[in-house]
């Protein structure tokens, strides 16, 4: 697989074309950002840890029947993926209240959300990723109706699979963000699933093990990601 041109450099990953027009290379960098890119730091080993973490989760999801873009790991910080026509929305499911829902709705952090909530956000840093609904997605043509339904269906299926997986390692899946795209007419899970894009708490102590450690300046960010991985049986060597 030959790496060609940089197509896009995001806040945490860079995307490259390859000699196969249907495949891209994702490079997981050490850059870590929060608050729409206002806080940015380089964290040693984070690119490698997230690349391996993502591969592990994507393979679990694929095995459980979720169509994903993941193909294979190419190096410590690079993975080969299907090139998707990305839908510019973020799908967020919450099992426990934390983060923006507490600020927006005044609910206390740690409150159980039963049934879990689902929210769409527009992927647009300049507008600070505003919350949107299905009518916005239809009106502005961000995704067709069938894909809107499928995004909700797949995002909830991912919840069932991953809540159980993290619980097997003694952790609560508090919330997470997914991005989807279209590949040859099919809706496919894209981007990444790592502790950068979800909240994970120890089930007994409710210690935060995810990117909130970075947002809140708690330290041991990558170390915590590795602890999560080890608890699920991942190997980062
Ligand atoms: P951001 O764009 O939010 O700063 P990243 O640094 O993670 O995020 O950049 C990765 C970019 O690659 C994102 O814009 C994401 O939507 C896009 N992307 C992820 N997976 C794929 C894929 N399979 N095909 C095309 N684009 C993808
Ligand atoms: N999230 C993300 N990227 C974003 C916005 C949110 O990965 O651009 C994730 C975030 O890590 C959390 C979930 O989506 O796991 C819900 O985030 P929230 O709306 O609470 O926003 P936050 O307060 O984290 O900015």
PDB file of N, CA and C and ligand atoms in Angstrom, residues 8 10-13 15 24 69 81-84 86 123 179 191, ligand 1:
ATOM      1  N   UNK A   8      -6.022  15.875   4.200  1.00  0.00           N
ATOM      2  CA  UNK A   8      -6.631  16.697   5.244  1.00  0.00           C
ATOM      3  C   UNK A   8      -5.845  16.501   6.529  1.00  0.00           C
ATOM      4  N   UNK A  10      -6.572  17.078  10.370  1.00  0.00           N
ATOM      5  CA  UNK A  10      -7.539  17.456  11.396  1.00  0.00           C
ATOM      6  C   UNK A  10      -6.820  17.833  12.677  1.00  0.00           C
ATOM      7  N   UNK A  11      -7.558  17.888  13.771  1.00  0.00           N
ATOM      8  CA  UNK A  11      -6.956  18.292  15.054  1.00  0.00           C
ATOM      9  C   UNK A  11      -6.122  17.166  15.657  1.00  0.00           C
ATOM     10  N   UNK A  12      -6.480  15.926  15.373  1.00  0.00           N
ATOM     11  CA  UNK A  12      -5.754  14.803  15.993  1.00  0.00           C
ATOM     12  C   UNK A  12      -5.242  13.774  14.993  1.00  0.00           C
ATOM     13  N   UNK A  13      -5.811  13.785  13.784  1.00  0.00           N
ATOM     14  CA  UNK A  13      -5.388  12.804  12.784  1.00  0.00           C
ATOM     15  C   UNK A  13      -5.119  13.502  11.456  1.00  0.00           C
ATOM     16  N   UNK A  15      -5.050  12.606   7.193  1.00  0.00           N
ATOM     17  CA  UNK A  15      -5.644  11.657   6.271  1.00  0.00           C
ATOM     18  C   UNK A  15      -4.871  11.714   4.951  1.00  0.00           C
ATOM     19  N   UNK A  24      -7.930   5.005   2.284  1.00  0.00           N
ATOM     20  CA  UNK A  24      -7.178   6.139   2.850  1.00  0.00           C
ATOM     21  C   UNK A  24      -6.313   5.616   3.984  1.00  0.00           C
ATOM     22  N   UNK A  69     -15.285   1.230   8.637  1.00  0.00           N
ATOM     23  CA  UNK A  69     -14.325   1.558   7.574  1.00  0.00           C
ATOM     24  C   UNK A  69     -12.975   0.874   7.793  1.00  0.00           C
ATOM     25  N   UNK A  81      -8.027   2.500   5.932  1.00  0.00           N
ATOM     26  CA  UNK A  81      -9.492   2.498   6.056  1.00  0.00           C
ATOM     27  C   UNK A  81     -10.127   2.671   4.682  1.00  0.00           C
ATOM     28  N   UNK A  82     -11.395   2.304   4.599  1.00  0.00           N
ATOM     29  CA  UNK A  82     -12.162   2.590   3.378  1.00  0.00           C
ATOM     30  C   UNK A  82     -12.378   4.090   3.290  1.00  0.00           C
ATOM     31  N   UNK A  83     -12.306   4.608   2.086  1.00  0.00           N
ATOM     32  CA  UNK A  83     -12.561   6.045   1.893  1.00  0.00           C
ATOM     33  C   UNK A  83     -14.070   6.278   1.884  1.00  0.00           C
ATOM     34  N   UNK A  84     -14.550   7.017   2.865  1.00  0.00           N
ATOM     35  CA  UNK A  84     -15.992   7.264   2.968  1.00  0.00           C
ATOM     36  C   UNK A  84     -16.329   8.673   2.501  1.00  0.00           C
ATOM     37  N   UNK A  86     -17.999  11.327   3.949  1.00  0.00           N
ATOM     38  CA  UNK A  86     -18.393  11.561   5.347  1.00  0.00           C
ATOM     39  C   UNK A  86     -19.661  12.419   5.453  1.00  0.00           C
ATOM     40  N   UNK A 123     -20.882  18.973  12.590  1.00  0.00           N
ATOM     41  CA  UNK A 123     -19.421  18.986  12.694  1.00  0.00           C
ATOM     42  C   UNK A 123     -18.917  20.282  12.071  1.00  0.00           C
ATOM     43  N   UNK A 179     -19.002   9.014  14.072  1.00  0.00           N
ATOM     44  CA  UNK A 179     -19.165   9.665  12.768  1.00  0.00           C
ATOM     45  C   UNK A 179     -19.344   8.583  11.716  1.00  0.00           C
ATOM     46  N   UNK A 191     -14.209   7.346  11.101  1.00  0.00           N
ATOM     47  CA  UNK A 191     -13.403   8.062  12.095  1.00  0.00           C
ATOM     48  C   UNK A 191     -12.786   7.112  13.127  1.00  0.00           C
TER      49      UNK A 191
HETATM   50  P1  LIG B   1     -11.257  16.870  13.087  1.00  0.00           P
HETATM   51  O1  LIG B   1     -11.585  16.980  11.627  1.00  0.00           O
HETATM   52  O2  LIG B   1     -12.506  16.904  13.944  1.00  0.00           O
HETATM   53  O3  LIG B   1     -10.214  17.834  13.552  1.00  0.00           O
HETATM   54  P2  LIG B   1      -9.502  14.512  13.086  1.00  0.00           P
HETATM   55  O4  LIG B   1      -8.221  15.178  13.441  1.00  0.00           O
HETATM   56  O5  LIG B   1      -9.809  13.234  13.754  1.00  0.00           O
HETATM   57  O6  LIG B   1     -10.784  15.382  13.343  1.00  0.00           O
HETATM   58  O7  LIG B   1      -9.468  14.324  11.513  1.00  0.00           O
HETATM   59  C1  LIG B   1      -9.863  13.196  10.872  1.00  0.00           C
HETATM   60  C2  LIG B   1     -10.804  13.573   9.740  1.00  0.00           C
HETATM   61  O8  LIG B   1     -10.943  12.457   8.863  1.00  0.00           O
HETATM   62  C3  LIG B   1     -12.200  13.915  10.228  1.00  0.00           C
HETATM   63  O9  LIG B   1     -12.647  15.074   9.552  1.00  0.00           O
HETATM   64  C4  LIG B   1     -13.051  12.718   9.821  1.00  0.00           C
HETATM   65  O10 LIG B   1     -14.381  13.079   9.522  1.00  0.00           O
HETATM   66  C5  LIG B   1     -12.305  12.218   8.580  1.00  0.00           C
HETATM   67  N1  LIG B   1     -12.448  10.782   8.345  1.00  0.00           N
HETATM   68  C6  LIG B   1     -12.413   9.799   9.267  1.00  0.00           C
HETATM   69  N2  LIG B   1     -12.566   8.576   8.712  1.00  0.00           N
HETATM   70  C7  LIG B   1     -12.698   8.784   7.379  1.00  0.00           C
HETATM   71  C8  LIG B   1     -12.904   7.920   6.252  1.00  0.00           C
HETATM   72  N3  LIG B   1     -12.968   6.611   6.389  1.00  0.00           N
HETATM   73  N4  LIG B   1     -13.026   8.496   5.009  1.00  0.00           N
HETATM   74  C9  LIG B   1     -12.953   9.849   4.872  1.00  0.00           C
HETATM   75  N5  LIG B   1     -12.745  10.705   5.892  1.00  0.00           N
HETATM   76  C10 LIG B   1     -12.627  10.194   7.131  1.00  0.00           C
END
